[in-house]
CSV table of C-alpha atoms in Angstrom, one decimal:
chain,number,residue,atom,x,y,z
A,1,UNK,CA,113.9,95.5,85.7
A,2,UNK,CA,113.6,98.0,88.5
A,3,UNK,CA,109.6,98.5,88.6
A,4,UNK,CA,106.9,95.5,87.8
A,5,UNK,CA,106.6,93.8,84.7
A,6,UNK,CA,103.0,94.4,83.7
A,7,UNK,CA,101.4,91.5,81.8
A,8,UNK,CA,97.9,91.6,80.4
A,9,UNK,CA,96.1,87.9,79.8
A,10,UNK,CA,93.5,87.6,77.7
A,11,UNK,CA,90.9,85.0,77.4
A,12,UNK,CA,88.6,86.8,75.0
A,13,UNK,CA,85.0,86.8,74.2
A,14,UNK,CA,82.1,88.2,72.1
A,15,UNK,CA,80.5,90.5,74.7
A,16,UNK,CA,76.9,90.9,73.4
A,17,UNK,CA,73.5,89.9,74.0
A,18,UNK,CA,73.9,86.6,71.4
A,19,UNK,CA,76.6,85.1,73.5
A,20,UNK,CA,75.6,85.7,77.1
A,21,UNK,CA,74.2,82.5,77.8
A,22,UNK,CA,78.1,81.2,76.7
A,23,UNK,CA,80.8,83.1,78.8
A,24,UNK,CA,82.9,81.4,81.3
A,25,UNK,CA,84.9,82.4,83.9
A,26,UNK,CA,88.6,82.6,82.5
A,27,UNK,CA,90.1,79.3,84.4
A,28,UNK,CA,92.8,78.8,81.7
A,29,UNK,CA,94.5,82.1,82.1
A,30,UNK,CA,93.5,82.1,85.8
A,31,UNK,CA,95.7,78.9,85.8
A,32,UNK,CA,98.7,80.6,84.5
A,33,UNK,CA,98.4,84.1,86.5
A,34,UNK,CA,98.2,81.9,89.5
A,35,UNK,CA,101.6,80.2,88.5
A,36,UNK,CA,103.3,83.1,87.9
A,37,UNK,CA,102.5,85.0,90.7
A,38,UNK,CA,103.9,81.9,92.6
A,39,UNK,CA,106.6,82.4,90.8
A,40,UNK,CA,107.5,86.0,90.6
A,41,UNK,CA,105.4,87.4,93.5
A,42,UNK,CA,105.3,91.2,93.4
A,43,UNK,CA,108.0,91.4,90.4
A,44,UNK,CA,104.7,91.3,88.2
A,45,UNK,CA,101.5,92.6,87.7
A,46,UNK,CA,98.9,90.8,86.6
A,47,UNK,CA,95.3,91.4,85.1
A,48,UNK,CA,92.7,89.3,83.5
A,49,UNK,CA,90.6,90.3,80.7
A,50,UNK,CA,88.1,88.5,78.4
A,51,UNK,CA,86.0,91.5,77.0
A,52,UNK,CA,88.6,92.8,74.2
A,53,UNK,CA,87.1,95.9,73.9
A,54,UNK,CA,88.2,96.6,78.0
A,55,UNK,CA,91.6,95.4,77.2
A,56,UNK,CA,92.1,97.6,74.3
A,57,UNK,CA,90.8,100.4,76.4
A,58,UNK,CA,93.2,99.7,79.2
A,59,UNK,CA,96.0,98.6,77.1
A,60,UNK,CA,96.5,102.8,75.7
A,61,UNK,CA,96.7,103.5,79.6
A,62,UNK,CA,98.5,100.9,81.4
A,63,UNK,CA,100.8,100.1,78.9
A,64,UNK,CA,101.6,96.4,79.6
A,65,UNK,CA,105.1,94.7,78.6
A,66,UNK,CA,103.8,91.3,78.1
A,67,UNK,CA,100.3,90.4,76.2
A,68,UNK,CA,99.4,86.7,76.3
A,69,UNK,CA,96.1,85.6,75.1
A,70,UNK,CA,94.1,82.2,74.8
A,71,UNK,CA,94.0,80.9,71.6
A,72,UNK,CA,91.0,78.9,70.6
A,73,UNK,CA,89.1,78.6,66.8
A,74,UNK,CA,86.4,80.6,68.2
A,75,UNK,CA,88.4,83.9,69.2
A,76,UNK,CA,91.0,83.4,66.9
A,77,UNK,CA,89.8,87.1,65.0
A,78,UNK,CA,89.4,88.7,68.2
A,79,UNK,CA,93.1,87.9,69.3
A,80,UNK,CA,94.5,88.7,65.7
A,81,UNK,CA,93.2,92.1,66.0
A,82,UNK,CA,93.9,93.0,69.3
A,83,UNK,CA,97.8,92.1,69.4
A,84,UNK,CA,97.5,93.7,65.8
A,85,UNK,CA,96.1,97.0,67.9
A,86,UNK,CA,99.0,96.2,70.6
A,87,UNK,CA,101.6,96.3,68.4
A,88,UNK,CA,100.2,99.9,66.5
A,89,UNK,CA,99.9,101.5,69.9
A,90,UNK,CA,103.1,99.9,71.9
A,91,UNK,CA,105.6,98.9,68.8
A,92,UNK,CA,108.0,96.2,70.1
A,93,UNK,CA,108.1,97.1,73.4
A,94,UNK,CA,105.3,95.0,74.4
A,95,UNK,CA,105.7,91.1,74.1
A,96,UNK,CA,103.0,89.2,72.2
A,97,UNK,CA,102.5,85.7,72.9
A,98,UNK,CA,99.6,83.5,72.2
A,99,UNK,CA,98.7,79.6,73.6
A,100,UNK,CA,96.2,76.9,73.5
A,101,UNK,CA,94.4,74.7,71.7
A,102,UNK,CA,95.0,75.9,68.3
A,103,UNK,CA,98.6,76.0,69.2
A,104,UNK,CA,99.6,72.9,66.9
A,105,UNK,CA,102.7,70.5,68.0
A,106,UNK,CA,103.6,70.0,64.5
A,107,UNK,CA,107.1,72.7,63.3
A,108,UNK,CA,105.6,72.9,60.2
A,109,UNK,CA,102.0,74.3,61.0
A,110,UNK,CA,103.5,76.2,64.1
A,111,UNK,CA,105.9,78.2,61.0
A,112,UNK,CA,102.1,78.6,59.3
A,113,UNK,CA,100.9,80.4,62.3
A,114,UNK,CA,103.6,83.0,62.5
A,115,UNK,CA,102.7,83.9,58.4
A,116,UNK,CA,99.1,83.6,59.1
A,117,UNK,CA,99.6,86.1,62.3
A,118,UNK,CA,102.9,88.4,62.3
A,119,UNK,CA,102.1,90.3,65.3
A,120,UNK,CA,102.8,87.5,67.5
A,121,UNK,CA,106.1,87.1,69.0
A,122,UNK,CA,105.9,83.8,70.4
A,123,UNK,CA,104.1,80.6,71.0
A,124,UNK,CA,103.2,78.7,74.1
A,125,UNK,CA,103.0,75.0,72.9
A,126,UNK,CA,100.6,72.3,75.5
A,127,UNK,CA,100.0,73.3,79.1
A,128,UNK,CA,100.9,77.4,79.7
A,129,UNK,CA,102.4,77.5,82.9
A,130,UNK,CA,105.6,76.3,82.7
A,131,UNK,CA,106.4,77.9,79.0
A,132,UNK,CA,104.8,81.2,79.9
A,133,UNK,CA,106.8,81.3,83.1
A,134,UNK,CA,110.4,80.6,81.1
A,135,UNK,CA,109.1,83.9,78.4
A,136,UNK,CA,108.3,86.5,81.8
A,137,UNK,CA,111.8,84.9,83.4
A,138,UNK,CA,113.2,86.1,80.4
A,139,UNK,CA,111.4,89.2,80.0
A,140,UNK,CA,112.2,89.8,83.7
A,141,UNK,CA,116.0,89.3,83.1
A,142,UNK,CA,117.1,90.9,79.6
A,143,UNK,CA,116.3,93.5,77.3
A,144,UNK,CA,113.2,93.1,75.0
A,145,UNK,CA,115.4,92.9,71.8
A,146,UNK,CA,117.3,89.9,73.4
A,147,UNK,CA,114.9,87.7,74.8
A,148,UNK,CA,114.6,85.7,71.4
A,149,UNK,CA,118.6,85.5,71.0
A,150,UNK,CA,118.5,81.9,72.6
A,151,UNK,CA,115.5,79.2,72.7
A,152,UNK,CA,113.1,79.4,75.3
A,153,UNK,CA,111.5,75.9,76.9
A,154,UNK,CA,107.7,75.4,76.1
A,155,UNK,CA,108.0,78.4,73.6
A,156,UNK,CA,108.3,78.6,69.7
A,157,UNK,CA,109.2,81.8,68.1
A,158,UNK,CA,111.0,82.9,64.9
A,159,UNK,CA,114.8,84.0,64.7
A,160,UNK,CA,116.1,84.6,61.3
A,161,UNK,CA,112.9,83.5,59.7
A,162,UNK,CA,113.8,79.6,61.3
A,163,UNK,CA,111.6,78.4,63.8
A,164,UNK,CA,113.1,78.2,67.2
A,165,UNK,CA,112.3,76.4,70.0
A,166,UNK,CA,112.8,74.9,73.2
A,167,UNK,CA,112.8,71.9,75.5
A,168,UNK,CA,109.0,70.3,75.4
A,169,UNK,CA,107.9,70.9,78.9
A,170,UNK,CA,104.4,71.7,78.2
A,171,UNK,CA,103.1,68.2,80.0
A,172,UNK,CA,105.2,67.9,82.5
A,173,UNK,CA,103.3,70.4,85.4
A,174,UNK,CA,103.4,68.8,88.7
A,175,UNK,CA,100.0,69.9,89.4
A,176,UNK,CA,100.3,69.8,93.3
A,177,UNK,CA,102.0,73.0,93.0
A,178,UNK,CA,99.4,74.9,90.9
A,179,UNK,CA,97.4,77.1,93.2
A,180,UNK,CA,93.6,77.2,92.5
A,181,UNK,CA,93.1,80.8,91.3
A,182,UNK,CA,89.2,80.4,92.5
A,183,UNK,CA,90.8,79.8,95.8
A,184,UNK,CA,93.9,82.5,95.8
A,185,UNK,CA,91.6,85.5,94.3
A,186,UNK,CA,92.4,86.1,91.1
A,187,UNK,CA,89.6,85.1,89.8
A,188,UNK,CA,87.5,87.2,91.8
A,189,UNK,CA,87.0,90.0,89.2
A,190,UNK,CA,84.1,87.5,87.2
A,191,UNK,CA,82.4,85.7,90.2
A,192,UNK,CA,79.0,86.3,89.5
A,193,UNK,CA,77.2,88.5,87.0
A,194,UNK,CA,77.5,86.4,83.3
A,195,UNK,CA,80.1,84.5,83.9
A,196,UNK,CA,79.6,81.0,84.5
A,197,UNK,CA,82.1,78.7,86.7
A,198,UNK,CA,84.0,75.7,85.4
A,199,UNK,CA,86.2,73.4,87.0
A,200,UNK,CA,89.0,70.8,86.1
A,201,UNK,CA,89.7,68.2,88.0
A,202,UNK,CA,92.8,66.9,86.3
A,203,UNK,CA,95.1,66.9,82.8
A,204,UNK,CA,95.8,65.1,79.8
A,205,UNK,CA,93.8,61.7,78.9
A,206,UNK,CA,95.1,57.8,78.1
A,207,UNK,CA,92.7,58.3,74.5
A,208,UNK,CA,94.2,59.5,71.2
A,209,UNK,CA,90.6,60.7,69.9
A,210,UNK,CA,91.6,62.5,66.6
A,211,UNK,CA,87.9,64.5,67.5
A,212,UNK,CA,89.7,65.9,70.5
A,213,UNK,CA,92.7,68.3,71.4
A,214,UNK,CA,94.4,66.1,73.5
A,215,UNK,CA,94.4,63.6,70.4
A,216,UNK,CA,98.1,63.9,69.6
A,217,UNK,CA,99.6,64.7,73.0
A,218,UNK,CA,101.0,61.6,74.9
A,219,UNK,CA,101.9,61.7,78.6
A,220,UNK,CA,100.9,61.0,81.9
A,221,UNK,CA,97.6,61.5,83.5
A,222,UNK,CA,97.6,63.7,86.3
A,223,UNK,CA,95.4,64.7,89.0
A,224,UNK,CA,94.7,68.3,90.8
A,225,UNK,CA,95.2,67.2,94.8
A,226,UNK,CA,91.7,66.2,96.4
A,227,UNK,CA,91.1,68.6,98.5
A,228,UNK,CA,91.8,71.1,96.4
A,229,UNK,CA,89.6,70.0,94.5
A,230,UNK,CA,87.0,69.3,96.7
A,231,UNK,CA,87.5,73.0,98.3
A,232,UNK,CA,86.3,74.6,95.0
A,233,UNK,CA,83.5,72.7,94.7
A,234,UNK,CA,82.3,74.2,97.9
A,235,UNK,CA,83.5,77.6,97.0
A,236,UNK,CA,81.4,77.7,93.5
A,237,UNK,CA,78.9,76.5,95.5
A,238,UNK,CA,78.9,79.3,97.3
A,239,UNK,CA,79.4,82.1,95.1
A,240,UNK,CA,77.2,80.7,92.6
A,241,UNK,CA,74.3,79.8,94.7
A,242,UNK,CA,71.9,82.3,92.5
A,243,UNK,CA,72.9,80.0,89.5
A,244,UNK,CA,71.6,76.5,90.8
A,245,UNK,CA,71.6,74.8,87.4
């Protein structure tokens, strides 16, 4: 590809007055622009959304290739209509892909989700940074059409209406080399204003809670380095020193 591969993440929200006290600055998909900037440096162009309404606005102009959006119960509408808009206003040159906690491990619900929403091209399954990374590498590299000829590690997708997939390596970050994205910028765009900060200080968990997400996923706890760590505490300190609670 001779010019930048645009990619749109989405983590969205309700933006009105009922939910205001309830927005959070979009770590998850900070998280996984961070990596693939690493990555792919200026071979991609990256921007963050969670108000759907702005990304539908800037999708008609910008165009994107690649549209990956956070999927959680609670935005689960808002994702289903906006890749459904993507799709109407883009056709299939723009990639769908969607990841998270509603992303089951289990082939047989992942086939369900594909039924349930056919505008997706492709699931991330566990952690997003390594699978998403493997879909833009192949984005990056072939044409659109024949990205899905061949599995693609951390990714489900359909191909002949079977479920595909790849090696599991959605646990398996080494989380040394994840950049902070409070630290690197890319979260800049939502310090301040509504959104509130959150911070995590490490992945996966020894417990098998069937309450939880983590539940069913088995693996090795890791730990974000210390002072990287300790260096966002003192930059949300900082930039959230009007929010003292």
């Amino acid at each position: 590809m001779d010019r930048k591969l645009k990619i749109f993440l989405g983590d969205l929200s309700y933006i009105n007055s009922e939910n205001r006290f309830n927005l959070f600055v979009p770590l998850n998909i900070g998280y996984i622009a961070s990596y693939a900037k690493t990555l792919f440096g200026e071979k991609v162009e990256i921007k963050l959304f969670k108000d759907p309404n702005q990304l539908l606005e800037d999708l008609q102009y910008h165009k994107p290739d690649v549209l990956g959006l956070s999927f959680s119960y609670w935005n689960t509408k808002l994702n289903h209509v906006v890749s459904r808009k993507a799709k109407e206003i883009l056709g299939e040159s723009i990639t769908t892909v969607w990841g998270g906690p509603s992303v089951d491990t289990d082939s047989s619900q992942q086939k369900g989700l594909f039924k349930r929403f056919p505008y997706v091209d492709a699931f991330v399954t566990n952690e997003g940074e390594l699978g998403f990374a493997n879909l833009i590498e192949k984005r990056l590299s072939e044409n659109q059409n024949k990205i899905w000829n061949a599995p693609i590690n951390g990714i489900v997708h359909m191909r002949d209406d079977e479920l595909t997939k790849g090696i599991n390596v959605g646990l398996s970050l080494d989380l040394s080399t994840l950049e902070s994205p409070y630290l690197n910028g890319i979260l800049d765009p939502f310090l301040g204003g509504q959104f509130l900060p959150m911070l995590q200080t490490s992945r996966l968990c020894p417990y098998t809670c069937t309450f939880c997400v983590s539940g069913k996923n088995k693996g090795k706890l890791r730990a974000f380095p210390d002072q990287q760590v300790i260096d966002e505490v003192k930059f949300i300190t900082k930039h959230f020193k009007d929010k003292p609670h």
